[in-house]
PDB file of C-alpha atoms in Angstrom:
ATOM      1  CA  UNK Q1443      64.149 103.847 -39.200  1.00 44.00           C
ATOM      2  CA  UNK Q1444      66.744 101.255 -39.120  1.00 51.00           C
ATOM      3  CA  UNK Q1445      63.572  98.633 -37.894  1.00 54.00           C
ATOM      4  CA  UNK Q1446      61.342  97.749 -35.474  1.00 55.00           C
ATOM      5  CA  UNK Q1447      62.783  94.813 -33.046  1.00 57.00           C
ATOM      6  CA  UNK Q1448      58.881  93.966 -32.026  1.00 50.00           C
ATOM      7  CA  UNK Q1449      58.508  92.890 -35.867  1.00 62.00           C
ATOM      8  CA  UNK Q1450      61.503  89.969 -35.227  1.00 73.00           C
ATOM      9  CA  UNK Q1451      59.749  87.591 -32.726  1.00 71.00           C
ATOM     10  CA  UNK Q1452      61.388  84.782 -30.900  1.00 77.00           C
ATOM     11  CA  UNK Q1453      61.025  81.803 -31.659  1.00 77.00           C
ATOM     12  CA  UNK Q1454      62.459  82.603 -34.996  1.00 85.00           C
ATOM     13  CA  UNK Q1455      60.812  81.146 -38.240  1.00 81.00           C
ATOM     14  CA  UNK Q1456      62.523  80.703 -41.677  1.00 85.00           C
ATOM     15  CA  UNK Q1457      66.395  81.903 -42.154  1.00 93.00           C
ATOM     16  CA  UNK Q1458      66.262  83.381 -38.064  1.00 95.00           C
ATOM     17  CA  UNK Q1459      65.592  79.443 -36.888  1.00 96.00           C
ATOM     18  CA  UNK Q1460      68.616  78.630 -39.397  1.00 97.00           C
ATOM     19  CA  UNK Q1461      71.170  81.134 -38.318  1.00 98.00           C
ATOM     20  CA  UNK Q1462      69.928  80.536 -34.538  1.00 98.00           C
ATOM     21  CA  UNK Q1463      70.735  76.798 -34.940  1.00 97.00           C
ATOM     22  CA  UNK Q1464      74.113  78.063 -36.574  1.00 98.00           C
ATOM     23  CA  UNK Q1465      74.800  80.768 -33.866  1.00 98.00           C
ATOM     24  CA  UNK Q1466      74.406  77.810 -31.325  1.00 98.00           C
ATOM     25  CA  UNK Q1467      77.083  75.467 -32.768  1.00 98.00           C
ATOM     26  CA  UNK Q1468      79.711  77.905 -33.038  1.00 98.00           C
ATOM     27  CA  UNK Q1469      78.615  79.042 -29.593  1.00 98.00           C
ATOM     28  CA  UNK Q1470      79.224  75.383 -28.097  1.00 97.00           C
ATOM     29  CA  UNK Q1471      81.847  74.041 -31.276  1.00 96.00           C
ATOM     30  CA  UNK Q1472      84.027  77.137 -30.051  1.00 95.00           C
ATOM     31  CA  UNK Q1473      82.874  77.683 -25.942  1.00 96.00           C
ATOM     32  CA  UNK Q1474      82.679  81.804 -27.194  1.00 97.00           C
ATOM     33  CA  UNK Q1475      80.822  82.337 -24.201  1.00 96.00           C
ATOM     34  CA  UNK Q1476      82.377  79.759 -21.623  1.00 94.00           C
ATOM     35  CA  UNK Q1477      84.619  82.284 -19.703  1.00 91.00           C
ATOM     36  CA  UNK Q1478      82.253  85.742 -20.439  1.00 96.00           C
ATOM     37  CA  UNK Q1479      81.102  87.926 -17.992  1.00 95.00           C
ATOM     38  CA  UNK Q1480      80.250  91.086 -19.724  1.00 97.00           C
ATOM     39  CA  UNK Q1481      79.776  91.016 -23.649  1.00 98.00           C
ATOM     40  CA  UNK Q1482      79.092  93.940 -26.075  1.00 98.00           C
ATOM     41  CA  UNK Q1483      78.269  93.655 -29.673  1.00 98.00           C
ATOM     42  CA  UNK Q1484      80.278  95.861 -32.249  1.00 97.00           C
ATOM     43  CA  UNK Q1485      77.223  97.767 -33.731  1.00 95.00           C
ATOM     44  CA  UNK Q1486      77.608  99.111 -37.030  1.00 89.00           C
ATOM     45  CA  UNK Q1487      73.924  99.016 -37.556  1.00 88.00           C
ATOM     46  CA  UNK Q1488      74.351  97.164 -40.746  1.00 88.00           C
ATOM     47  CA  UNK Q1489      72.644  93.737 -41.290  1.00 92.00           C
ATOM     48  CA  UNK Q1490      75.315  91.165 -39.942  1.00 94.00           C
ATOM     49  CA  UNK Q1491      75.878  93.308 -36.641  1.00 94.00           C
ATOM     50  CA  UNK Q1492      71.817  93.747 -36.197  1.00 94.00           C
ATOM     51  CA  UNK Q1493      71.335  90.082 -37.123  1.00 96.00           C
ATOM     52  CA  UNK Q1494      73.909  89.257 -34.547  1.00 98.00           C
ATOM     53  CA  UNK Q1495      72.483  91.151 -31.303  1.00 97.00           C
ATOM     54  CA  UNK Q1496      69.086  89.911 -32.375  1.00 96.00           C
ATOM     55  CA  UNK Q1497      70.325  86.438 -31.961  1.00 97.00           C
ATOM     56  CA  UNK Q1498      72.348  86.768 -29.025  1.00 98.00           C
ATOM     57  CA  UNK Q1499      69.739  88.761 -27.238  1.00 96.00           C
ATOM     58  CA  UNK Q1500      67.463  85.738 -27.896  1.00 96.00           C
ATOM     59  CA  UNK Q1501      70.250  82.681 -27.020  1.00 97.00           C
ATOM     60  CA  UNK Q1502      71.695  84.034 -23.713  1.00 96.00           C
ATOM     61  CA  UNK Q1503      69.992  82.557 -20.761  1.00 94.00           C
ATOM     62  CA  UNK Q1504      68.748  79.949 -23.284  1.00 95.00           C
ATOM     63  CA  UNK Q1505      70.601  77.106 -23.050  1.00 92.00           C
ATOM     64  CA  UNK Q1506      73.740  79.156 -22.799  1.00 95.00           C
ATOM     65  CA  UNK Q1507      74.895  81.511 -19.492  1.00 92.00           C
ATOM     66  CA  UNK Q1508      73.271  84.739 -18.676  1.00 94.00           C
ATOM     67  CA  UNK Q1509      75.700  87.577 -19.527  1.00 96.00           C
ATOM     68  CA  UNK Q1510      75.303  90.739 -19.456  1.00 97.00           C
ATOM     69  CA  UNK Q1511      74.852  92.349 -23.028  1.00 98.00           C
ATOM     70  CA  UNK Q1512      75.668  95.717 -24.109  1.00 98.00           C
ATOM     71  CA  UNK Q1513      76.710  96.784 -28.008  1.00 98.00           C
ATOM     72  CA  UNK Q1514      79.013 100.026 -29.041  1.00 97.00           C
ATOM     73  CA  UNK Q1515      78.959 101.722 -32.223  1.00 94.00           C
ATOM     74  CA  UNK Q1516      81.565 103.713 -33.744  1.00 90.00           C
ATOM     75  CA  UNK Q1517      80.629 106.462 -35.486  1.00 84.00           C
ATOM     76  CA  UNK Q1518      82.706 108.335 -38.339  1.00 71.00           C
ATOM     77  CA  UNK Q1519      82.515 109.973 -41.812  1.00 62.00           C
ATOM     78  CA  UNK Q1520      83.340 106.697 -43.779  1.00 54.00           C
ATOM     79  CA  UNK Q1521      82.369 103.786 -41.897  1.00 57.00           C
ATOM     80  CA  UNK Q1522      79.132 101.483 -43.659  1.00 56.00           C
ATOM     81  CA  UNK Q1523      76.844 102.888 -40.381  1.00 50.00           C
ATOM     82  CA  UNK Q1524      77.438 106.261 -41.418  1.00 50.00           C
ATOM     83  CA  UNK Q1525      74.196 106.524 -42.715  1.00 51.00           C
ATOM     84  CA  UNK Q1526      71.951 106.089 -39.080  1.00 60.00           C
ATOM     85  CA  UNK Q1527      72.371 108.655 -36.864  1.00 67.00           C
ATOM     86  CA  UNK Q1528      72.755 107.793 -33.670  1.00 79.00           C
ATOM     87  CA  UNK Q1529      68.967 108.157 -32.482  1.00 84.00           C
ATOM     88  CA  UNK Q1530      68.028 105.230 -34.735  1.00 86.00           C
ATOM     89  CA  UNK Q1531      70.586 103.007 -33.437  1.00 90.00           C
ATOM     90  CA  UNK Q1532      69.066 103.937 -29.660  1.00 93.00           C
ATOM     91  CA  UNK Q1533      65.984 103.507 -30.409  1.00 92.00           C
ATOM     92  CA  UNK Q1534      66.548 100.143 -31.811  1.00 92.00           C
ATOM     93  CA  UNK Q1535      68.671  99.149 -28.486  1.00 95.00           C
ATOM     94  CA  UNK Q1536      65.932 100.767 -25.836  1.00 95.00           C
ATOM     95  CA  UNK Q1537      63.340  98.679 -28.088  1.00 93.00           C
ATOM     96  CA  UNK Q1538      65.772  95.532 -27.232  1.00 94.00           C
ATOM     97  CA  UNK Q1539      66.539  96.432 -23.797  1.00 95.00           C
ATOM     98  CA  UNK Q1540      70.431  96.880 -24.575  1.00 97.00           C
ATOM     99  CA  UNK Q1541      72.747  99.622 -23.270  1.00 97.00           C
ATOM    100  CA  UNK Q1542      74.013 101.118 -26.255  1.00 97.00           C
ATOM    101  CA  UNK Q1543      77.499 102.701 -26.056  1.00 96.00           C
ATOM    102  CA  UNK Q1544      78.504 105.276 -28.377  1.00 92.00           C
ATOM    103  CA  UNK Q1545      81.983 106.980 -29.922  1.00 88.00           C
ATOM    104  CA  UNK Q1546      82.894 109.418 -32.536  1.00 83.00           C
ATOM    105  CA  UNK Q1547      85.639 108.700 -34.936  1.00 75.00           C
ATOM    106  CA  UNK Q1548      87.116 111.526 -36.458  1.00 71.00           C
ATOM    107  CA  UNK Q1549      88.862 110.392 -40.127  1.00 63.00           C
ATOM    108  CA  UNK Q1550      90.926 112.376 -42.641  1.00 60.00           C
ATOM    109  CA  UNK Q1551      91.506 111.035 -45.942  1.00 56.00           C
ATOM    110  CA  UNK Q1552      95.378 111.730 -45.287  1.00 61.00           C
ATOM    111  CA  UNK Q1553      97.277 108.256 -45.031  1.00 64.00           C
ATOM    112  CA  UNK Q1554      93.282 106.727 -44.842  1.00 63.00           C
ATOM    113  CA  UNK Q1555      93.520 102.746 -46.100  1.00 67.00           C
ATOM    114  CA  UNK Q1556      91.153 100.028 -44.302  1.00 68.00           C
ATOM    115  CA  UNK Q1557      94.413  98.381 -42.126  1.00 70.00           C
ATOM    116  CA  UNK Q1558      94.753 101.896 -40.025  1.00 74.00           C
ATOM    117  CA  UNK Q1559      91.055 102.362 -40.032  1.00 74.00           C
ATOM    118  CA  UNK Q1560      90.279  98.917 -38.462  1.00 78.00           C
ATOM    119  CA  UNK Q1561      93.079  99.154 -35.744  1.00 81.00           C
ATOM    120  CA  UNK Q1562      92.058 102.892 -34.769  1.00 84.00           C
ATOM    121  CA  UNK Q1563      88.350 101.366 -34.653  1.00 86.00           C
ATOM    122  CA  UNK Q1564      89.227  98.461 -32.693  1.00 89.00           C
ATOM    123  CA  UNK Q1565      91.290 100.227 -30.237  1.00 90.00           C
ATOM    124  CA  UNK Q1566      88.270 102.503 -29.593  1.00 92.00           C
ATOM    125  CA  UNK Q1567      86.374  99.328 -29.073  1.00 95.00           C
ATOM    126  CA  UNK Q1568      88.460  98.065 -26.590  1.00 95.00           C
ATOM    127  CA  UNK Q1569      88.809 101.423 -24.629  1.00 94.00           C
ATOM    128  CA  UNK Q1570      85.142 101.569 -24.048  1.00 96.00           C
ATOM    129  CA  UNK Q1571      84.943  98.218 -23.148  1.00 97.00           C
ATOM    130  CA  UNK Q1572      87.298  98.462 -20.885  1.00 96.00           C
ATOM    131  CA  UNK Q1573      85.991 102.014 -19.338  1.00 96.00           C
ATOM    132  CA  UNK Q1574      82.939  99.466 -18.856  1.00 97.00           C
ATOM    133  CA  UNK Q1575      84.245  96.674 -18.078  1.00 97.00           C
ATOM    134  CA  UNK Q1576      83.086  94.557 -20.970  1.00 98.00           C
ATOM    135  CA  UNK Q1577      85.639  91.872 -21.367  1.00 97.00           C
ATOM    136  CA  UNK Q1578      84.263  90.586 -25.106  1.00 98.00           C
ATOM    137  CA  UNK Q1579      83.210  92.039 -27.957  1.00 98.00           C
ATOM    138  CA  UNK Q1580      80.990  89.965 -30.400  1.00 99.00           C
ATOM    139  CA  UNK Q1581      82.044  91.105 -34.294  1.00 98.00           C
ATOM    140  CA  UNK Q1582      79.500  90.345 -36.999  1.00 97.00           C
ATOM    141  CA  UNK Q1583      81.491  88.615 -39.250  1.00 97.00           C
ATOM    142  CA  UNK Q1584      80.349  85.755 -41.336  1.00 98.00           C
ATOM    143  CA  UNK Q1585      81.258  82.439 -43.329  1.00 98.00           C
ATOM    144  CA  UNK Q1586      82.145  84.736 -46.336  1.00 97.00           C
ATOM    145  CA  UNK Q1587      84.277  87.241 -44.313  1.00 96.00           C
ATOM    146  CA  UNK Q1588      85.964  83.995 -42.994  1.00 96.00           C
ATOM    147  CA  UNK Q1589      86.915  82.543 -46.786  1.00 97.00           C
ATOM    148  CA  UNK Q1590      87.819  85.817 -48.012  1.00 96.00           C
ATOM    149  CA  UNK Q1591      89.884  86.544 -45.741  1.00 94.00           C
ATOM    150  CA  UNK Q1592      91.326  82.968 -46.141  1.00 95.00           C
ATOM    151  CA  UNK Q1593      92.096  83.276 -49.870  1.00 96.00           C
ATOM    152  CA  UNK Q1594      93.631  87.021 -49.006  1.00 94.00           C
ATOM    153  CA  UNK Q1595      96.145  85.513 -46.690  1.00 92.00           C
ATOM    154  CA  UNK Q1596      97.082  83.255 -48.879  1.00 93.00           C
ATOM    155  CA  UNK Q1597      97.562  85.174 -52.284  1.00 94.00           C
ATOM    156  CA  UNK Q1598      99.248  87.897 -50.227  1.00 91.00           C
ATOM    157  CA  UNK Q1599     101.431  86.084 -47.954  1.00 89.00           C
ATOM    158  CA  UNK Q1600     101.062  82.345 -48.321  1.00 90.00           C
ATOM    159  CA  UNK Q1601      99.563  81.319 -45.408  1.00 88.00           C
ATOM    160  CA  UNK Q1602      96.402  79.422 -45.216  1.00 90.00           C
ATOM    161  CA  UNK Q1603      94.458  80.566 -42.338  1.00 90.00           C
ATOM    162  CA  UNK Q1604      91.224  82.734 -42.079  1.00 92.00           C
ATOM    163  CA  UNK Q1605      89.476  84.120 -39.213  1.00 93.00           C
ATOM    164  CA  UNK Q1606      89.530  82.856 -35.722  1.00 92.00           C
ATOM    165  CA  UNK Q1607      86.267  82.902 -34.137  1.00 95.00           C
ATOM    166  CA  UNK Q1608      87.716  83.224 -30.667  1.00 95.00           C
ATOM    167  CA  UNK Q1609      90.871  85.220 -30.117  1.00 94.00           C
ATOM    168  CA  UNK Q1610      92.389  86.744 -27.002  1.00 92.00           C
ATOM    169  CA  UNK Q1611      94.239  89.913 -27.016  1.00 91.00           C
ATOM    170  CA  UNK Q1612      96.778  90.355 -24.220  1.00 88.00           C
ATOM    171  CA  UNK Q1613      97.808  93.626 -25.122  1.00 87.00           C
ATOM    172  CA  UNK Q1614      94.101  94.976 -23.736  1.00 89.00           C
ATOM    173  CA  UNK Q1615      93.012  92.141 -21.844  1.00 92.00           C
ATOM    174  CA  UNK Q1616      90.105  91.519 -24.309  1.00 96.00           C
ATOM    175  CA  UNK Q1617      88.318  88.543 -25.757  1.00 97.00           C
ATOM    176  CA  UNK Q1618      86.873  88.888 -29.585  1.00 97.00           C
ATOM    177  CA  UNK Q1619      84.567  86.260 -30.463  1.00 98.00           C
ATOM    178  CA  UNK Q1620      82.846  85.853 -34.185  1.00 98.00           C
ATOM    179  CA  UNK Q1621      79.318  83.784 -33.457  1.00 98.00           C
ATOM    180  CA  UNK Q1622      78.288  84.420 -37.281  1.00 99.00           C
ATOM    181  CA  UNK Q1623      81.418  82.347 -38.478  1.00 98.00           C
ATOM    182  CA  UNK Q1624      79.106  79.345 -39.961  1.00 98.00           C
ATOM    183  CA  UNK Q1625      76.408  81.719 -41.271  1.00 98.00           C
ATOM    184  CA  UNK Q1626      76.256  82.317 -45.358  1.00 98.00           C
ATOM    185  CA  UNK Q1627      75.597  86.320 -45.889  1.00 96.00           C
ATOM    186  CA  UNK Q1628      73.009  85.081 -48.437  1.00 96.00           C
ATOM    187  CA  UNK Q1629      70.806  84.184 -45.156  1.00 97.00           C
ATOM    188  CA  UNK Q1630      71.782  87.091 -43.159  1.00 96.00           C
ATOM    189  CA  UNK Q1631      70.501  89.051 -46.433  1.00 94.00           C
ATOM    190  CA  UNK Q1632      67.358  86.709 -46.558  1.00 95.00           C
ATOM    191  CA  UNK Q1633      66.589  87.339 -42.937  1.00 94.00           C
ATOM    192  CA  UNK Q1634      66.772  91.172 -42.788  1.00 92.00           C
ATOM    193  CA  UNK Q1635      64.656  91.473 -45.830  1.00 90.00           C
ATOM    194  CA  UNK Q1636      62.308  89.018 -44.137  1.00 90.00           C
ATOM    195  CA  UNK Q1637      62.222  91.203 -41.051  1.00 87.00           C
ATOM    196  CA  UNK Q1638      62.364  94.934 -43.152  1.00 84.00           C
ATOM    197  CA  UNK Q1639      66.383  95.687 -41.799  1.00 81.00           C
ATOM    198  CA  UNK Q1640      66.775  98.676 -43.801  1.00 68.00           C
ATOM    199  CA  UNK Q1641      70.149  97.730 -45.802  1.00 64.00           C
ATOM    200  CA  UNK Q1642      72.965 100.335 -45.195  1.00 61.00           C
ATOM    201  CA  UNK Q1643      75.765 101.768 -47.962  1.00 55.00           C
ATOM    202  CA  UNK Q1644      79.308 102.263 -47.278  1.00 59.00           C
ATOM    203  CA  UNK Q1645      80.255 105.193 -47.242  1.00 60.00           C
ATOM    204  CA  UNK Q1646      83.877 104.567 -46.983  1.00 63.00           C
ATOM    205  CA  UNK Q1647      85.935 106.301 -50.316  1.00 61.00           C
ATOM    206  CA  UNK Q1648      88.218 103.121 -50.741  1.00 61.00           C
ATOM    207  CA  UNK Q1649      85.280 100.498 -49.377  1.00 59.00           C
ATOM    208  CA  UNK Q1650      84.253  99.152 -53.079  1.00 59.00           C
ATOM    209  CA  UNK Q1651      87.990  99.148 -54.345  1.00 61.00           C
ATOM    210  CA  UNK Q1652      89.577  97.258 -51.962  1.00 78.00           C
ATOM    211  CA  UNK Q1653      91.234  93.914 -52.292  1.00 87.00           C
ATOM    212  CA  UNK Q1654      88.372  92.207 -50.456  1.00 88.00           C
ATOM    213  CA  UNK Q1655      86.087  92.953 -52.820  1.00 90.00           C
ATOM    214  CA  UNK Q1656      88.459  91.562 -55.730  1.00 93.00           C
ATOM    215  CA  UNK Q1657      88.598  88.382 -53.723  1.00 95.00           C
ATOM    216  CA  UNK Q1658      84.628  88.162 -53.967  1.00 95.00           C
ATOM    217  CA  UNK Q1659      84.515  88.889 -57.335  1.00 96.00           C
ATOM    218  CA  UNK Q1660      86.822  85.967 -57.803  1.00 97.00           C
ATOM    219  CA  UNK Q1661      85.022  83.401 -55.366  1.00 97.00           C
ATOM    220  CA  UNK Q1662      81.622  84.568 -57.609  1.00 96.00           C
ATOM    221  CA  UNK Q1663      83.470  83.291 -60.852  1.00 97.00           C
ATOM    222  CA  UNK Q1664      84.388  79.911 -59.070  1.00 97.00           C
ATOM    223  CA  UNK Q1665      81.786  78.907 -57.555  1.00 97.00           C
ATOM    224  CA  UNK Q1666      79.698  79.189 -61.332  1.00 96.00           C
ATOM    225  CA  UNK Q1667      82.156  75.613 -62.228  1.00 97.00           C
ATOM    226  CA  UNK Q1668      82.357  74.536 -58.439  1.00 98.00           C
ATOM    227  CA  UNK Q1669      78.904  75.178 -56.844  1.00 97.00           C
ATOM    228  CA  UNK Q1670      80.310  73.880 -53.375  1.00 97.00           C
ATOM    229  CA  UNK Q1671      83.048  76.332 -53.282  1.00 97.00           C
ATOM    230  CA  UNK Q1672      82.119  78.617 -50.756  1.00 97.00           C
ATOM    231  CA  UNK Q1673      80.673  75.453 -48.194  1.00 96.00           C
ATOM    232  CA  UNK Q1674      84.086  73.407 -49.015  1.00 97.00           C
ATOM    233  CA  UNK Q1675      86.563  76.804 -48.196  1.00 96.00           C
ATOM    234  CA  UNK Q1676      84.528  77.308 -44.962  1.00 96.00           C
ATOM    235  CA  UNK Q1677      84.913  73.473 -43.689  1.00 94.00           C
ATOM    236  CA  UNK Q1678      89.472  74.042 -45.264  1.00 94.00           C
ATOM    237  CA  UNK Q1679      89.526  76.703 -42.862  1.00 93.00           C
ATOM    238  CA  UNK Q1680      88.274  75.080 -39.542  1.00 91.00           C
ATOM    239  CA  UNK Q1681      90.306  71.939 -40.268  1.00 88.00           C
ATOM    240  CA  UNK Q1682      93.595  73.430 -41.853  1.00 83.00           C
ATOM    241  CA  UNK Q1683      93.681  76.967 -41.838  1.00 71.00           C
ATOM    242  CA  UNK Q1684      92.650  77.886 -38.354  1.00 62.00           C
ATOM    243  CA  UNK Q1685      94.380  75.494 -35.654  1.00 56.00           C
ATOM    244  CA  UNK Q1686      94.721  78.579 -33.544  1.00 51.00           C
ATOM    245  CA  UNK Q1687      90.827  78.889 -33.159  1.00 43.00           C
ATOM    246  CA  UNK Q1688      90.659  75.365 -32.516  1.00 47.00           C
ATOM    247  CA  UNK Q1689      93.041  75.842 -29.619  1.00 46.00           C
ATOM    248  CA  UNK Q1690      91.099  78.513 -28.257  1.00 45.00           C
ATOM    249  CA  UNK Q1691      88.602  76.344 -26.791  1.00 41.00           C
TER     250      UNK Q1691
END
């Protein structure tokens, strides 16, 4: 079993009240849920995407709108919730009280490399949202998905700018918001061991090769000289690299 949700009791204590607090400001720094009416939670059933509903199930109504709140998982051969079958993952959502919406992704390692992956997943995304009419999906990604991808932009094309945590996509008349964006994965990691989140593998072939993972290796190494590294990237990217997200408000 991925966990029980009656173990994680609100009001959190320890790394939950932290990452609550930190949920909260980018919340209100970012107004992620000013204009919602419907929002699902991409469920991978790994620790930032359980860590994420957990929160939000706990914060809306609390200070913040009600909205309705759904998740959808996307299952497939190589993706890092592989590993649950899809009674665990409803079972967790019943225990919750979230509708849980759920898709098969069929994958051949033919022309397979994360960019086509992550469009084909997100396009599945946004077709059941919009089947549902679900008009934002909440990603779990955190403070280190945010510098990495900062640092991969700019050693591959020279641009400094990292993840927005609010961005609007025309093309399917869907809002993505990212309410984990100030939260360290050390905490996330913390918190599901503190509330027995059984920790997932990746099943994906090219998952421990790619560049990503290069780029943590090399923020690792860094951060041994420059203790601050990860704290003082995170703080670059919300006042230089991401006047976009700013603008999203």
């Amino acid at each position: 079993m991925i966990m029980q949700a009656s173990k994680v009791s609100h009001p959190f204590i320890g790394k939950g009240k932290k990452i609550e607090s930190m949920v909260r400001k980018a919340l209100f720094d970012f107004s992620l849920l000013d204009e919602v009416k419907s929002l699902a939670v991409a469920l991978s059933g790994g620790k930032d995407s359980i860590c994420l509903i957990l929160m939000l199930k706990a914060i809306i109504g609390k200070g913040f709108k009600k909205v309705n709140l759904s998740a959808i998982h996307i299952d497939g051969d190589f993706s890092c919730g592989a590993s649950f079958e899809k009674k665990f993952l409803q079972s967790f959502c019943d225990e919750i009280n979230v509708k849980l919406y759920f898709k098969e992704q069929k994958n051949s390692l033919k022309n397979f490399n994360c960019y086509t992956c992550s469009r084909k997943r997100r396009g599945l995304i946004f077709n059941i949202a919009k089947e549902n009419d679900i008009d934002t999906i909440a990603f779990g990604h955190h403070r280190e998905d945010n510098i990495e991808t900062l640092l991969l932009n700019l050693f591959h094309i020279g641009d400094f700018e990292a993840m927005l945590p609010k961005i609007k996509f025309q093309k399917f008349d869907k809002t993505i918001i990212r309410p984990l964006i100030y939260v360290s994965e050390k905490d996330i990691i913390t918190f599901a061991k503190q509330n027995e989140i059984l920790k997932t593998f990746c099943k994906c072939p090219l998952g421990q090769k790619s560049k990503r993972v290069d780029v943590k290796k090399i923020i690792k190494d860094i951060e041994r000289e420059f203790p601050n590294i990860k704290s003082n990237l995170s703080k670059a990217s919300f006042l230089y690299g991401s006047k976009k997200a700013l603008s999203c408000k």
